[in-house]
Amino acid sequence: MSEVVEKTVKKGLALGASGVEAHYSIARNVEVKIESNEISDASLRINRSLHIAVFLGKRLGFSRTTDVSAKGIENAVENAYHLASSSNENPLWKKLPSPRPFPSVRGTFDERIYSFEPDNAVKLAKEMLSEARKDSRVSIPGGLVSLAHGETHVANSLGVLGSDKGTGISMELMAVAKNNGEVGSFALAWEASRKLDLNPVEIGREAATKAVESLGAKKIESLRGTLILDYDVAVEFVSALSEALNGDMVWRGSSPLKDKVGQEVAVSFFSLVDDGTLDGGVSTSLFDYEGVPRMRTILIDQGVLKGFLHNTYTAGILGVETTGNASGFLSVAPSNIVVSSGDWGADEMVKNVKRGLIVKRFSGYMRPEDGVVSGSVKQAFLVENGEVKHPVKECMISENLYALLKNIAGMSRIVRKRGQFTVPQVMFENVSIVG
């Protein structure tokens, strides 16, 4: 299918464009949905999309089509060309990326997923649902099993040409427990992989266990103490931080970290990298949206900010090199974010707590533009004198993301992959918890 992007580039140049970029993707998706304790839908979809950028000096035009016939390509390129012709110049635009060798990546394709059929996906969903429903107190309001395989092709007028393929699977299940009129908080279990190696029974069991754990919740008084973020909530924390490390936020001036390269922004044992070549990573690929090779980028090293994530556009604005993180023609996104592990065991963390909470779900916001962290904690448990006492009814956390980075007291030795994030459990001291 690389001929689709090659034809697109040639057509744009023939019209008189000074530059052309084409990105073509085709994906086969099998999805099974769960609603109200039952399989509600199973589907097989094939999606195709050709994205085109045409440049006339510093004037840019974009178009998209699902029709990759010769006529469809011609019409889409002409649309992009006419849009560029009528647009104003973008003074920040510099250039398209030049070709560079692609890295070697592993663990991104599984032949078993490639040939997976909807009936088999339904079996996986039934296994997950059946395991969770073994406890009569547990109900399943929703869930999803999704398998996909696809190809990506990219080309530009400077000679970039790349093709890649990959597979992926994800499973998620939302559970809630009811007992003697009491309703616990919603619990979520989910996993994602590039290989057919997820266990639906384990995911169903985890969702049910989390739901039942929340029964018997009690109110607590407000306190200032220790906060332990379990893996899912640690992902939300790191995700908000990664937004502040996005070159698009940086050049627009909306990231509080924009002028802090070379400065300490976190505790000395906290490091964070973006690794687009991670073995089996959910977002691992040969190249980014622009055809720039994926790479490993150190963002925070032992607490010190080292740099930001860029595509060619943001890198050009700030006078640095792209990090291979284009997610669209002008947009930037992380690939696989990996946080360093710590030296604490999970039990050691709990034993260290005089008074505080373990939080397994968070409902609120963590704003990268100002660091405000505010919301209610769900699936939370009171810890006193090193012992888990009981689940707590909804209480609030009000803190600042960037202050918390400098207030990390410890991180777990064991890290878990949660989608594109690999994180430890994270422990903070002196956190405000409103009962």
Coordinates of C-alpha atoms in Angstrom, one line a residue:
M1 CA 0.0 0.0 0.0
S2 CA 3.0 2.3 0.0
E3 CA 2.1 3.2 -3.6
V4 CA -0.9 5.2 -2.2
V5 CA 1.3 7.7 -0.4
E6 CA 3.9 7.7 -3.2
K7 CA 1.2 8.6 -5.8
T8 CA -0.2 11.2 -3.4
V9 CA 3.2 13.0 -3.2
K10 CA 3.8 12.9 -6.9
K11 CA 0.3 14.3 -7.6
G12 CA 0.9 17.2 -5.2
L13 CA 4.3 18.1 -6.7
A14 CA 2.8 17.9 -10.2
L15 CA 0.3 20.6 -9.2
G16 CA 3.2 22.9 -8.2
A17 CA 3.4 22.3 -4.4
S18 CA 6.7 23.1 -2.8
G19 CA 6.2 20.2 -0.4
V20 CA 3.8 17.3 0.2
E21 CA 3.3 14.8 3.0
A22 CA 1.0 11.8 2.9
H23 CA -0.1 9.4 5.7
Y24 CA -2.2 6.4 4.9
S25 CA -3.5 3.9 7.5
I26 CA -5.7 0.8 7.2
A27 CA -6.9 -1.1 10.2
R28 CA -9.1 -4.1 10.9
N29 CA -10.9 -3.9 14.3
V30 CA -12.8 -6.6 16.1
E31 CA -14.8 -5.3 19.1
V32 CA -17.1 -7.0 21.6
K33 CA -19.1 -4.8 24.0
I34 CA -20.5 -5.8 27.4
E35 CA -23.5 -3.9 28.9
S36 CA -25.7 -4.7 31.9
N37 CA -24.1 -8.2 32.5
E38 CA -24.5 -9.3 28.9
I39 CA -22.7 -9.3 25.6
S40 CA -24.4 -6.5 23.8
D41 CA -22.6 -6.2 20.5
A42 CA -19.9 -7.8 18.4
S43 CA -18.5 -6.0 15.3
L44 CA -15.8 -6.2 12.6
R45 CA -14.8 -3.0 11.0
I46 CA -12.2 -2.1 8.4
N47 CA -11.1 1.6 8.4
R48 CA -9.0 3.3 5.8
S49 CA -7.8 6.9 5.9
L50 CA -5.4 9.0 3.8
H51 CA -4.3 12.3 5.2
I52 CA -2.6 14.8 3.0
A53 CA -0.6 18.0 3.6
V54 CA 0.3 20.3 0.8
F55 CA 2.7 23.2 1.2
L56 CA 3.1 26.3 -0.9
G57 CA 6.1 28.0 0.8
K58 CA 4.7 28.8 4.3
R59 CA 1.1 28.3 3.3
L60 CA -0.4 25.0 4.4
G61 CA -3.5 23.0 3.2
F62 CA -4.8 19.7 4.6
S63 CA -7.3 17.1 3.4
R64 CA -8.5 13.7 4.2
T65 CA -10.2 10.9 2.2
T66 CA -11.1 7.3 2.5
D67 CA -11.2 6.9 -1.2
V68 CA -7.7 5.8 -2.4
S69 CA -8.6 5.2 -6.0
A70 CA -6.7 7.2 -8.5
K71 CA -9.6 9.7 -8.8
G72 CA -10.1 9.8 -5.0
I73 CA -6.4 10.6 -4.4
E74 CA -6.5 13.3 -7.2
N75 CA -9.5 15.0 -5.7
A76 CA -8.1 15.0 -2.2
V77 CA -4.7 16.4 -3.3
E78 CA -6.4 19.1 -5.3
N79 CA -8.5 20.0 -2.2
A80 CA -5.4 20.3 -0.1
Y81 CA -3.7 22.4 -2.8
H82 CA -6.6 24.8 -3.1
L83 CA -6.8 25.2 0.7
A84 CA -3.1 26.0 0.8
S85 CA -3.5 28.5 -2.1
S86 CA -6.2 30.4 -0.2
S87 CA -4.6 30.3 3.3
N88 CA -2.4 32.8 5.0
E89 CA 1.3 32.1 5.6
N90 CA 2.3 30.4 8.8
P91 CA 5.5 32.2 9.8
L92 CA 6.4 29.4 12.2
W93 CA 6.6 26.7 9.6
K94 CA 10.1 25.7 8.8
K95 CA 10.4 22.4 6.8
L96 CA 9.4 18.8 6.3
P97 CA 11.6 16.1 7.9
S98 CA 14.4 14.5 5.8
P99 CA 14.7 10.7 5.5
R100 CA 16.6 8.9 8.2
P101 CA 17.1 5.2 9.0
F102 CA 14.3 3.6 11.0
P103 CA 15.1 1.6 14.2
S104 CA 14.6 -2.1 14.8
V105 CA 11.6 -2.8 17.0
R106 CA 10.3 -6.0 18.5
G107 CA 7.1 -7.4 19.9
T108 CA 4.7 -5.3 17.9
F109 CA 3.0 -8.0 15.7
D110 CA 1.2 -11.2 16.6
E111 CA 0.0 -13.4 13.7
R112 CA -2.7 -14.8 16.0
I113 CA -4.3 -11.4 16.4
Y114 CA -4.0 -10.8 12.7
S115 CA -6.3 -13.7 11.9
F116 CA -8.6 -13.3 15.0
E117 CA -12.4 -13.6 14.3
P118 CA -15.3 -12.0 16.1
D119 CA -16.6 -15.3 17.5
N120 CA -13.3 -15.9 19.3
A121 CA -13.4 -12.4 20.7
V122 CA -16.9 -13.1 22.0
K123 CA -15.4 -16.1 23.9
L124 CA -12.8 -13.9 25.5
A125 CA -15.5 -11.5 26.6
K126 CA -17.7 -14.3 28.0
E127 CA -14.7 -15.7 30.0
M128 CA -14.0 -12.2 31.5
L129 CA -17.7 -11.7 32.3
S130 CA -18.3 -15.1 33.7
E131 CA -15.3 -14.9 36.1
A132 CA -16.4 -11.5 37.4
R133 CA -20.0 -12.7 38.0
K134 CA -19.0 -15.7 40.1
D135 CA -19.6 -13.5 43.1
S136 CA -23.4 -12.8 43.2
R137 CA -22.8 -9.4 44.7
V138 CA -21.0 -8.2 41.5
S139 CA -22.7 -6.6 38.5
I140 CA -21.0 -5.5 35.3
P141 CA -22.4 -2.3 33.8
G142 CA -19.9 -2.3 31.0
G143 CA -16.8 -3.8 29.4
L144 CA -15.0 -4.2 26.1
V145 CA -12.7 -6.6 24.2
S146 CA -10.9 -5.1 21.3
L147 CA -8.4 -6.6 18.8
A148 CA -6.9 -4.8 15.9
H149 CA -4.2 -5.1 13.3
G150 CA -3.2 -2.4 10.8
E151 CA -0.7 -0.9 8.5
T152 CA 0.7 2.6 8.3
H153 CA 2.4 4.2 5.3
V154 CA 4.0 7.6 5.1
A155 CA 5.9 9.6 2.4
N156 CA 6.9 13.1 1.8
S157 CA 8.5 15.1 -1.0
L158 CA 12.0 15.1 0.6
G159 CA 12.2 11.3 0.2
V160 CA 10.8 10.0 3.4
L161 CA 9.1 6.6 2.7
G162 CA 8.1 4.1 5.4
S163 CA 5.7 1.2 6.0
D164 CA 4.9 -0.4 9.3
K165 CA 2.4 -2.9 10.6
G166 CA 1.3 -3.9 14.1
T167 CA -1.3 -5.7 16.2
G168 CA -3.0 -4.9 19.5
I169 CA -5.5 -6.2 22.0
S170 CA -7.2 -4.6 25.0
M171 CA -9.7 -5.7 27.6
E172 CA -11.5 -3.7 30.2
L173 CA -14.3 -4.4 32.6
M174 CA -16.3 -2.1 34.9
A175 CA -17.7 -3.7 38.0
V176 CA -19.9 -2.7 41.0
A177 CA -20.8 -4.7 44.1
K178 CA -24.0 -4.5 46.0
N179 CA -24.7 -6.1 49.4
N180 CA -27.7 -5.7 51.8
G181 CA -28.7 -2.4 50.2
E182 CA -25.2 -1.0 50.1
V183 CA -23.7 -0.1 46.8
G184 CA -19.9 0.1 46.5
S185 CA -17.9 2.3 44.2
F186 CA -17.3 1.4 40.5
A187 CA -14.1 -0.5 39.9
L188 CA -12.2 -0.9 36.7
A189 CA -9.8 -3.5 35.5
W190 CA -8.1 -3.3 32.1
E191 CA -5.0 -4.4 30.2
A192 CA -3.5 -3.8 26.8
S193 CA -0.9 -5.6 24.8
R194 CA 0.6 -6.0 21.3
K195 CA 0.3 -9.8 21.6
L196 CA -2.4 -12.3 22.3
D197 CA -1.2 -12.8 25.9
L198 CA -4.0 -11.2 28.1
N199 CA -5.9 -13.4 30.5
P200 CA -9.6 -12.5 30.5
V201 CA -10.2 -14.6 33.6
E202 CA -7.6 -12.6 35.6
I203 CA -9.1 -9.3 34.4
G204 CA -12.6 -10.4 35.4
R205 CA -11.4 -11.6 38.8
E206 CA -9.5 -8.3 39.4
A207 CA -12.6 -6.2 38.5
A208 CA -14.8 -8.2 40.9
T209 CA -12.2 -8.2 43.7
K210 CA -11.8 -4.4 43.5
A211 CA -15.6 -3.9 43.5
V212 CA -16.1 -6.1 46.6
E213 CA -13.2 -4.4 48.4
S214 CA -15.1 -1.1 48.3
L215 CA -18.1 -2.5 50.3
G216 CA -18.3 -1.3 53.9
A217 CA -16.9 2.1 53.2
K218 CA -16.9 4.6 56.1
K219 CA -16.6 8.3 56.3
I220 CA -13.3 9.8 57.6
E221 CA -12.3 13.2 59.0
S222 CA -10.1 15.5 57.0
L223 CA -6.4 14.8 57.4
R224 CA -2.9 15.7 56.2
G225 CA -0.9 12.5 55.7
T226 CA 0.5 9.9 53.4
L227 CA -1.1 9.2 50.0
I228 CA -0.2 6.1 48.0
L229 CA -1.3 6.1 44.4
D230 CA -2.0 2.6 43.0
Y231 CA -1.0 1.9 39.4
D232 CA -4.1 3.3 37.6
V233 CA -4.0 6.6 39.5
A234 CA -0.3 6.8 39.1
V235 CA -0.9 6.7 35.3
E236 CA -3.3 9.7 35.6
F237 CA -0.6 11.6 37.5
V238 CA 2.1 10.8 35.0
S239 CA -0.2 11.4 32.0
A240 CA -0.8 15.0 33.2
L241 CA 2.9 15.5 33.7
S242 CA 3.6 14.2 30.2
E243 CA 1.2 16.8 28.8
A244 CA 3.4 19.5 30.4
L245 CA 6.4 18.0 28.6
N246 CA 4.7 18.3 25.2
G247 CA 6.5 20.7 22.9
D248 CA 3.2 22.1 21.7
M249 CA 2.3 23.3 25.2
V250 CA 5.9 24.6 25.6
W251 CA 6.1 26.8 22.6
R252 CA 2.6 28.2 23.3
G253 CA 3.8 29.1 26.8
S254 CA 1.2 27.1 28.6
S255 CA 3.5 24.6 30.3
P256 CA 4.8 25.6 33.7
L257 CA 8.0 23.7 32.9
K258 CA 8.8 25.7 29.7
D259 CA 11.8 27.5 31.2
K260 CA 13.0 24.8 33.6
V261 CA 15.3 22.6 31.4
G262 CA 18.4 21.8 33.5
Q263 CA 16.5 22.5 36.8
E264 CA 15.3 20.1 39.4
V265 CA 11.6 19.5 39.0
A266 CA 11.2 16.3 41.0
V267 CA 12.8 14.3 43.7
S268 CA 16.3 12.8 42.8
F269 CA 15.0 9.2 42.4
F270 CA 12.3 10.1 39.8
S271 CA 13.2 9.6 36.2
L272 CA 10.9 9.6 33.1
V273 CA 11.6 8.7 29.5
D274 CA 9.5 8.4 26.3
D275 CA 10.5 5.3 24.4
G276 CA 9.0 4.8 21.0
T277 CA 11.2 1.7 20.5
L278 CA 10.2 -0.2 23.7
D279 CA 9.9 -3.9 23.2
G280 CA 6.2 -4.7 22.9
G281 CA 5.1 -1.2 23.8
V282 CA 1.6 -0.3 23.0
S283 CA 2.8 2.8 21.0
T284 CA 6.0 1.3 19.7
S285 CA 6.5 1.8 15.9
L286 CA 9.2 2.3 13.3
F287 CA 8.3 6.0 12.8
D288 CA 6.0 8.7 14.0
Y289 CA 3.2 10.3 12.0
E290 CA 5.7 12.3 9.9
G291 CA 8.0 9.4 9.1
V292 CA 10.6 10.5 11.6
P293 CA 12.3 7.4 13.3
R294 CA 11.0 6.6 16.8
M295 CA 13.6 7.0 19.5
R296 CA 14.2 6.9 23.2
T297 CA 14.0 10.4 24.8
I298 CA 15.1 11.2 28.4
L299 CA 12.7 13.8 29.7
I300 CA 13.5 13.8 33.4
D301 CA 16.7 12.3 34.8
Q302 CA 17.1 11.9 38.5
G303 CA 14.7 14.8 39.1
V304 CA 16.3 17.1 36.5
L305 CA 14.3 18.2 33.5
K306 CA 16.2 17.4 30.3
G307 CA 13.8 18.4 27.5
F308 CA 10.5 18.0 25.8
L309 CA 8.6 15.9 23.2
H310 CA 8.6 17.4 19.7
N311 CA 7.5 16.9 16.1
T312 CA 9.3 18.7 13.3
Y313 CA 7.0 21.7 13.6
T314 CA 7.5 22.4 17.4
A315 CA 11.2 21.5 17.2
G316 CA 11.6 24.1 14.4
I317 CA 9.9 26.8 16.4
L318 CA 12.1 26.2 19.5
G319 CA 15.3 25.5 17.6
V320 CA 15.8 21.9 18.7
E321 CA 15.6 18.5 17.1
T322 CA 12.4 16.5 16.7
T323 CA 12.1 13.6 19.1
G324 CA 9.9 11.6 16.7
N325 CA 6.6 12.3 18.5
A326 CA 4.4 13.6 15.8
S327 CA 0.8 12.4 16.2
G328 CA -0.6 14.4 13.4
F329 CA 0.6 17.0 10.8
L330 CA 1.2 19.6 13.5
S331 CA 0.4 17.8 16.7
V332 CA 2.6 16.1 19.3
A333 CA 1.9 13.1 21.6
P334 CA 4.0 10.7 23.8
S335 CA 4.7 7.2 22.6
N336 CA 5.5 4.9 25.6
I337 CA 6.1 6.8 28.8
V338 CA 8.3 4.8 31.3
V339 CA 8.8 5.9 34.9
S340 CA 11.7 4.6 36.9
S341 CA 11.0 2.0 39.5
G342 CA 11.7 2.6 43.2
D343 CA 13.0 0.5 46.1
W344 CA 9.8 -0.1 48.1
G345 CA 7.7 -3.2 48.3
A346 CA 3.9 -2.6 48.4
D347 CA 3.7 -4.0 51.9
E348 CA 6.6 -1.8 53.0
M349 CA 4.8 1.3 51.8
V350 CA 1.7 0.4 53.9
K351 CA 3.8 -0.3 57.0
N352 CA 5.4 3.1 56.6
V353 CA 2.1 5.0 56.8
K354 CA 1.1 6.5 60.1
R355 CA -2.2 7.8 58.7
G356 CA -3.2 8.2 55.1
L357 CA -4.9 6.6 52.1
I358 CA -4.3 4.1 49.3
V359 CA -6.1 5.3 46.2
K360 CA -7.0 2.9 43.4
R361 CA -9.3 5.3 41.4
F362 CA -9.5 9.0 41.0
S363 CA -12.4 11.1 39.7
G364 CA -11.4 14.7 39.0
Y365 CA -8.8 16.6 37.1
M366 CA -5.0 17.0 37.1
R367 CA -4.4 20.2 35.0
P368 CA -0.9 20.4 33.4
E369 CA -1.3 24.1 32.7
D370 CA -1.3 25.1 36.3
G371 CA -0.8 21.8 38.2
V372 CA -4.1 21.9 40.0
V373 CA -5.0 18.4 41.3
S374 CA -8.6 18.3 42.6
G375 CA -11.2 15.6 42.7
S376 CA -12.7 12.7 44.7
V377 CA -10.9 9.5 45.4
K378 CA -12.7 6.2 44.7
Q379 CA -11.6 2.7 45.7
A380 CA -9.7 4.3 48.5
F381 CA -8.6 2.7 51.8
L382 CA -7.7 4.2 55.2
V383 CA -4.3 3.2 56.5
E384 CA -3.4 3.8 60.2
N385 CA -0.2 2.8 61.9
G386 CA 0.9 0.5 59.1
E387 CA -2.4 -1.3 58.7
V388 CA -5.2 -1.1 56.1
K389 CA -8.3 -0.4 58.2
H390 CA -11.3 -0.1 55.8
P391 CA -12.5 1.5 52.5
V392 CA -13.5 5.1 52.8
K393 CA -16.5 6.9 51.4
E394 CA -15.7 9.6 48.8
C395 CA -13.3 12.2 50.0
M396 CA -11.3 14.9 48.2
I397 CA -7.7 15.6 47.3
S398 CA -6.6 19.1 46.7
E399 CA -2.9 19.5 45.7
N400 CA -0.6 20.7 43.0
L401 CA 1.0 18.4 40.5
Y402 CA 4.4 20.1 40.5
A403 CA 4.6 20.4 44.3
L404 CA 3.8 16.6 44.5
L405 CA 6.7 15.8 42.2
K406 CA 9.0 17.3 44.8
N407 CA 7.1 15.5 47.6
I408 CA 7.4 11.9 46.4
A409 CA 8.5 9.8 49.4
G410 CA 8.9 6.5 47.6
M411 CA 8.0 4.4 44.6
S412 CA 7.5 0.6 44.3
R413 CA 10.0 -1.8 43.0
I414 CA 7.4 -3.4 40.8
V415 CA 6.1 -1.4 37.8
R416 CA 3.1 -2.3 35.7
K417 CA 2.3 -1.5 32.1
R418 CA -1.0 0.3 31.8
G419 CA -1.5 1.0 28.1
Q420 CA 1.3 3.3 26.9
F421 CA 2.4 4.0 30.5
T422 CA 4.8 1.9 32.6
V423 CA 4.6 3.1 36.2
P424 CA 5.3 2.2 39.8
Q425 CA 3.0 2.8 42.8
V426 CA 3.8 6.3 44.1
M427 CA 3.9 7.5 47.7
F428 CA 3.6 11.1 48.8
E429 CA 3.8 12.6 52.3
N430 CA 2.0 15.6 53.8
V431 CA -0.9 15.5 51.4
S432 CA -4.2 17.3 52.1
I433 CA -7.2 14.9 52.2
V434 CA -10.6 16.4 52.8
G435 CA -13.1 14.0 54.4

